[in-house]
């Protein structure tokens, strides 16, 4: 009888752990529905598909950045340089296109290469010298922000016809709804990230590395190569997010995206990814970004609250989700 009990208990234990790992994601989904329902009841015109689409339009660049951050956090790391990389991407794009007349078709791959290269370099330093990611990416944050000021201390407005045409383009949807091209790009990146994380060997290695780096080494997994790759992905997503922000703002500015690294981390955590790594869903990150955007929308509809209430509410939510992670996300299935 003890054998039967143990054979039954093990699957039940695994089910409960798996269910607990999904709990923050379910809470995020329920929170999103509750916020939209409350806004629809309280504010006229809130109950609209375009309101949700506007959240994506206003936060498409953040979604791309947060997806890259998800890769890093899943390995148990952190990347504080993403906001500065976004700003550097806007400055490089505006400076090359507006001040030097370089075609946008050449600028885009160059900016993406700079972002991916910077991320890969930080990943190499973290792995090779075994330095905490916090310290290395903090140095990367200061370096990228400083490079912005070497390009220009003032905002560079974009008047290039190609850039402005892309920025003003609307992708029409049924029912008179619309989104920007940035939303389409963000959703494509989301789909690619989902496939990579859940249906490739690289994705499985990312989760294994976050679960236990020493165990991943014993299993013969390419720990160093994977660690460098996830920071390269984060840098690539940050550069792409910077390009999308450039189209959104039609300018490059050294003070763009100040604090965006914190917004990205908040979206990842609220989306259910463990800060210790090894557990999380990139689709949860998309929900987290939507929650952050919906908070801003509700405060905007209210009209009497300061924009700083957005930070207060996000801080409270982050505190709650960190507690949820501690209470329900700390246990893992036994080997």
Coordinates of C-alpha atoms in Angstrom, one line a residue:
X1 CA 0.0 0.0 0.0
X2 CA 2.9 2.3 0.7
X3 CA 4.2 1.8 -2.8
X4 CA 0.8 2.7 -4.3
X5 CA 0.6 5.8 -2.1
X6 CA 4.1 6.9 -3.1
X7 CA 3.4 6.3 -6.8
X8 CA 0.2 8.3 -6.6
X9 CA 1.7 11.0 -4.4
X10 CA 4.5 11.9 -6.8
X11 CA 2.3 12.9 -9.7
X12 CA 0.0 14.7 -7.3
X13 CA 3.0 16.6 -6.0
X14 CA 4.1 17.5 -9.5
X15 CA 0.7 18.6 -10.4
X16 CA 0.5 20.9 -7.4
X17 CA 3.9 22.4 -8.1
X18 CA 3.0 23.0 -11.7
X19 CA -0.3 24.5 -10.7
X20 CA 1.4 26.8 -8.2
X21 CA 3.9 28.0 -10.8
X22 CA 1.0 29.1 -13.0
X23 CA -0.9 30.8 -10.1
X24 CA 0.8 34.3 -10.6
X25 CA -0.1 34.1 -14.3
X26 CA -3.7 33.3 -13.5
X27 CA -3.8 36.1 -11.0
X28 CA -2.5 38.5 -13.6
X29 CA -5.1 37.4 -16.1
X30 CA -7.9 37.8 -13.5
X31 CA -6.5 41.3 -12.5
X32 CA -6.5 42.4 -16.2
X33 CA -10.1 41.3 -16.6
X34 CA -11.1 43.0 -13.3
X35 CA -9.4 46.3 -14.2
X36 CA -11.0 46.4 -17.7
X37 CA -14.4 45.5 -16.2
X38 CA -14.1 48.2 -13.5
X39 CA -13.0 50.8 -16.0
X40 CA -15.9 49.9 -18.3
X41 CA -18.4 50.4 -15.4
X42 CA -16.9 53.7 -14.2
X43 CA -15.9 55.5 -17.3
X44 CA -17.9 56.2 -20.4
X45 CA -16.2 55.0 -23.6
X46 CA -13.8 52.7 -21.7
X47 CA -15.6 49.5 -22.9
X48 CA -14.1 49.4 -26.3
X49 CA -11.7 47.2 -28.3
X50 CA -9.8 50.3 -29.4
X51 CA -9.0 51.1 -25.7
X52 CA -7.2 47.8 -25.4
X53 CA -5.5 48.3 -28.7
X54 CA -4.4 51.7 -27.7
X55 CA -2.7 50.1 -24.7
X56 CA -0.7 48.0 -27.1
X57 CA 0.0 51.0 -29.4
X58 CA 1.3 53.0 -26.4
X59 CA 3.4 50.1 -25.0
X60 CA 4.5 48.1 -28.1
X61 CA 8.1 49.1 -27.5
X62 CA 7.9 48.2 -23.9
X63 CA 6.5 44.7 -24.8
X64 CA 9.5 44.1 -27.0
X65 CA 12.0 45.2 -24.3
X66 CA 10.2 43.1 -21.7
X67 CA 10.3 40.0 -23.9
X68 CA 14.1 40.3 -24.0
X69 CA 14.2 40.9 -20.3
X70 CA 12.2 37.7 -19.8
X71 CA 15.0 35.6 -21.4
X72 CA 17.5 37.0 -19.0
X73 CA 15.3 36.6 -15.9
X74 CA 14.5 33.0 -16.8
X75 CA 18.2 32.2 -16.4
X76 CA 18.2 33.9 -13.0
X77 CA 20.0 37.0 -14.3
X78 CA 19.0 40.7 -14.6
X79 CA 19.7 43.4 -17.2
X80 CA 19.7 47.0 -16.0
X81 CA 21.0 48.3 -19.3
X82 CA 17.8 47.9 -21.4
X83 CA 16.5 51.4 -20.9
X84 CA 19.8 53.1 -21.8
X85 CA 20.1 50.8 -24.8
X86 CA 16.7 52.0 -25.9
X87 CA 17.7 55.6 -25.6
X88 CA 21.0 54.9 -27.4
X89 CA 19.0 53.3 -30.3
X90 CA 16.8 56.4 -30.6
X91 CA 19.8 58.7 -30.6
X92 CA 21.7 56.6 -33.2
X93 CA 18.7 56.4 -35.5
X94 CA 17.9 60.1 -35.3
X95 CA 21.5 61.2 -35.6
X96 CA 22.3 58.9 -38.6
X97 CA 19.0 59.5 -40.5
X98 CA 18.4 63.2 -39.7
X99 CA 21.9 64.6 -39.3
X100 CA 23.9 62.4 -41.7
X101 CA 21.3 61.4 -44.3
X102 CA 21.9 57.6 -43.9
X103 CA 19.0 55.6 -45.4
X104 CA 16.7 54.1 -42.8
X105 CA 17.1 50.7 -44.4
X106 CA 20.8 50.8 -43.5
X107 CA 20.3 52.3 -40.0
X108 CA 17.9 49.6 -38.7
X109 CA 20.2 46.6 -39.0
X110 CA 23.2 48.7 -37.7
X111 CA 21.2 49.7 -34.6
X112 CA 20.1 46.1 -34.0
X113 CA 23.7 44.9 -34.4
X114 CA 24.9 47.4 -31.9
X115 CA 22.2 46.3 -29.4
X116 CA 22.9 42.6 -29.8
X117 CA 26.6 43.1 -29.7
X118 CA 26.5 45.1 -26.5
X119 CA 24.3 42.5 -24.9
X120 CA 26.5 39.7 -26.0
X121 CA 29.6 41.5 -24.6
X122 CA 27.9 41.9 -21.2
X123 CA 26.9 38.2 -21.2
X124 CA 30.5 37.2 -22.1
X125 CA 31.9 39.3 -19.2
X126 CA 29.3 37.9 -16.8
X127 CA 30.1 34.3 -17.8
X128 CA 33.9 34.5 -18.3
X129 CA 34.8 36.5 -15.1
X130 CA 31.8 35.2 -13.0
X131 CA 30.7 38.7 -12.1
X132 CA 27.2 39.4 -10.9
X133 CA 24.9 40.5 -13.7
X134 CA 23.7 43.4 -11.6
X135 CA 27.1 45.0 -11.6
X136 CA 27.9 44.3 -15.3
X137 CA 24.6 45.5 -16.6
X138 CA 24.7 48.6 -14.3
X139 CA 28.0 49.4 -16.0
X140 CA 26.4 48.9 -19.4
X141 CA 23.5 51.2 -18.3
X142 CA 25.9 54.0 -17.5
X143 CA 28.0 53.4 -20.7
X144 CA 25.0 53.4 -23.0
X145 CA 23.5 56.5 -21.4
X146 CA 26.8 58.3 -21.6
X147 CA 27.2 57.5 -25.3
X148 CA 23.8 59.1 -25.9
X149 CA 25.2 62.4 -24.6
X150 CA 28.3 62.1 -26.7
X151 CA 26.0 62.1 -29.8
X152 CA 23.9 65.1 -28.6
X153 CA 22.8 66.7 -25.4
X154 CA 19.6 67.9 -27.1
X155 CA 16.6 66.1 -28.6
X156 CA 16.9 65.3 -32.4
X157 CA 13.6 65.5 -34.1
X158 CA 13.0 63.3 -37.1
X159 CA 11.5 64.8 -40.3
X160 CA 12.7 62.1 -42.7
X161 CA 9.8 61.3 -45.0
X162 CA 10.2 57.5 -44.7
X163 CA 10.3 57.6 -40.9
X164 CA 7.3 59.9 -40.6
X165 CA 5.3 57.8 -43.1
X166 CA 5.9 54.6 -41.1
X167 CA 5.1 56.5 -37.8
X168 CA 1.8 57.7 -39.2
X169 CA 0.8 54.3 -40.7
X170 CA -2.3 52.6 -39.4
X171 CA -2.9 48.9 -39.7
X172 CA -6.7 48.6 -40.2
X173 CA -8.6 45.8 -38.5
X174 CA -12.3 44.7 -38.8
X175 CA -14.9 46.9 -37.1
X176 CA -13.0 50.2 -37.7
X177 CA -10.2 49.2 -35.2
X178 CA -6.6 49.9 -35.9
X179 CA -3.1 49.4 -34.6
X180 CA 0.3 50.8 -35.4
X181 CA 3.0 48.8 -37.2
X182 CA 4.9 48.7 -33.9
X183 CA 2.1 46.5 -32.5
X184 CA 2.5 44.1 -35.4
X185 CA 6.2 43.9 -34.8
X186 CA 5.8 43.4 -31.1
X187 CA 3.3 40.5 -31.6
X188 CA 5.6 38.9 -34.1
X189 CA 8.5 39.1 -31.6
X190 CA 6.1 37.7 -28.9
X191 CA 5.3 34.7 -31.2
X192 CA 8.9 34.1 -32.0
X193 CA 9.9 34.2 -28.4
X194 CA 7.1 31.8 -27.4
X195 CA 8.3 29.3 -30.1
X196 CA 12.0 29.6 -29.1
X197 CA 11.4 29.2 -25.4
X198 CA 8.9 26.4 -25.5
X199 CA 9.7 24.5 -28.6
X200 CA 13.5 24.6 -29.1
X201 CA 16.5 23.1 -27.4
X202 CA 17.8 26.6 -26.7
X203 CA 14.6 27.4 -24.8
X204 CA 14.8 24.3 -22.7
X205 CA 18.4 25.1 -21.9
X206 CA 17.3 28.6 -20.8
X207 CA 14.9 27.1 -18.3
X208 CA 17.4 24.5 -17.1
X209 CA 20.0 27.2 -16.5
X210 CA 17.6 29.2 -14.4
X211 CA 16.5 26.1 -12.5
X212 CA 20.1 25.1 -11.5
X213 CA 23.3 26.2 -13.3
X214 CA 25.4 23.5 -11.7
X215 CA 22.9 20.8 -12.8
X216 CA 22.8 22.2 -16.3
X217 CA 26.6 21.9 -16.4
X218 CA 26.5 18.3 -15.2
X219 CA 23.9 17.6 -17.9
X220 CA 26.4 18.8 -20.5
X221 CA 24.3 21.8 -21.6
X222 CA 26.1 24.8 -23.2
X223 CA 25.8 27.1 -20.1
X224 CA 28.3 29.7 -21.3
X225 CA 27.0 30.0 -24.8
X226 CA 23.4 30.2 -23.6
X227 CA 24.2 32.9 -21.0
X228 CA 25.8 35.0 -23.7
X229 CA 23.0 34.4 -26.0
X230 CA 20.2 35.5 -23.6
X231 CA 22.0 38.8 -23.0
X232 CA 22.4 39.2 -26.8
X233 CA 18.7 38.6 -27.2
X234 CA 18.0 41.2 -24.5
X235 CA 20.2 43.7 -26.2
X236 CA 18.6 42.9 -29.6
X237 CA 15.1 43.4 -28.2
X238 CA 16.2 46.7 -26.5
X239 CA 17.6 48.0 -29.7
X240 CA 14.4 47.0 -31.6
X241 CA 12.3 48.6 -28.8
X242 CA 14.4 51.7 -29.3
X243 CA 13.6 51.8 -33.0
X244 CA 9.9 51.4 -32.2
X245 CA 10.1 54.2 -29.7
X246 CA 11.8 56.4 -32.3
X247 CA 8.8 55.9 -34.6
X248 CA 6.4 56.5 -31.7
X249 CA 8.2 59.8 -30.5
X250 CA 9.7 60.8 -33.9
X251 CA 12.8 61.9 -32.1
X252 CA 16.0 60.7 -30.4
X253 CA 16.8 61.9 -27.0
X254 CA 19.3 60.9 -24.3
X255 CA 16.6 61.0 -21.7
X256 CA 14.2 58.7 -23.5
X257 CA 13.3 55.5 -21.6
X258 CA 14.6 56.6 -18.2
X259 CA 13.5 53.9 -15.8
X260 CA 12.2 51.6 -18.6
X261 CA 14.4 48.8 -17.2
X262 CA 12.3 48.9 -14.1
X263 CA 9.1 48.8 -16.1
X264 CA 10.3 45.8 -18.0
X265 CA 11.3 43.9 -14.9
X266 CA 7.9 44.8 -13.3
X267 CA 6.1 43.5 -16.3
X268 CA 8.1 40.3 -16.2
X269 CA 7.4 39.7 -12.5
X270 CA 3.7 40.6 -12.7
X271 CA 3.5 38.3 -15.7
X272 CA 4.5 35.4 -13.4
X273 CA 8.2 34.8 -14.1
X274 CA 10.3 34.0 -11.1
X275 CA 13.1 36.4 -10.3
X276 CA 15.2 33.4 -9.3
X277 CA 14.8 32.0 -12.8
X278 CA 13.7 28.6 -14.1
X279 CA 9.9 29.3 -14.2
X280 CA 7.8 31.7 -16.2
X281 CA 6.0 32.4 -19.5
X282 CA 6.6 34.9 -22.1
X283 CA 2.9 35.2 -22.7
X284 CA 2.7 36.2 -19.0
X285 CA 5.1 39.1 -19.8
X286 CA 2.6 40.3 -22.4
X287 CA -0.1 40.2 -19.8
X288 CA 2.1 42.1 -17.4
X289 CA 2.8 44.9 -20.0
X290 CA -1.0 45.1 -20.7
X291 CA -1.7 45.5 -17.0
X292 CA 0.9 48.3 -16.7
X293 CA -0.6 50.0 -19.7
X294 CA -4.2 49.6 -18.5
X295 CA -3.2 51.2 -15.1
X296 CA -2.0 54.2 -17.1
X297 CA -5.2 54.2 -19.1
X298 CA -7.5 54.1 -16.0
X299 CA -5.6 56.9 -14.4
X300 CA -5.9 58.9 -17.6
X301 CA -9.7 58.3 -17.7
X302 CA -10.0 59.4 -14.1
X303 CA -8.4 62.7 -14.9
X304 CA -8.0 63.9 -11.4
X305 CA -5.0 61.8 -10.4
X306 CA -1.4 62.6 -10.9
X307 CA 0.6 60.4 -13.2
X308 CA 2.7 59.4 -10.2
X309 CA -0.2 57.3 -9.1
X310 CA 0.8 54.9 -11.9
X311 CA 4.1 54.3 -10.1
X312 CA 2.4 53.9 -6.7
X313 CA 0.0 51.3 -8.1
X314 CA 2.7 49.4 -10.0
X315 CA 4.9 49.4 -6.9
X316 CA 2.0 47.9 -4.8
X317 CA 1.3 45.2 -7.5
X318 CA 5.0 44.4 -7.7
X319 CA 5.1 43.9 -3.9
X320 CA 2.1 41.6 -4.0
X321 CA 3.5 39.5 -6.9
X322 CA 6.9 39.1 -5.2
X323 CA 5.0 37.8 -2.2
X324 CA 3.1 35.4 -4.4
X325 CA 6.3 34.1 -5.8
X326 CA 7.7 33.6 -2.4
X327 CA 4.7 31.8 -1.1
X328 CA 3.9 29.6 -4.2
X329 CA 6.8 29.7 -6.6
X330 CA 9.6 28.6 -4.3
X331 CA 9.0 24.9 -4.5
X332 CA 10.1 22.7 -7.4
X333 CA 9.4 19.1 -8.3
X334 CA 11.7 16.7 -6.7
X335 CA 14.1 14.9 -9.1

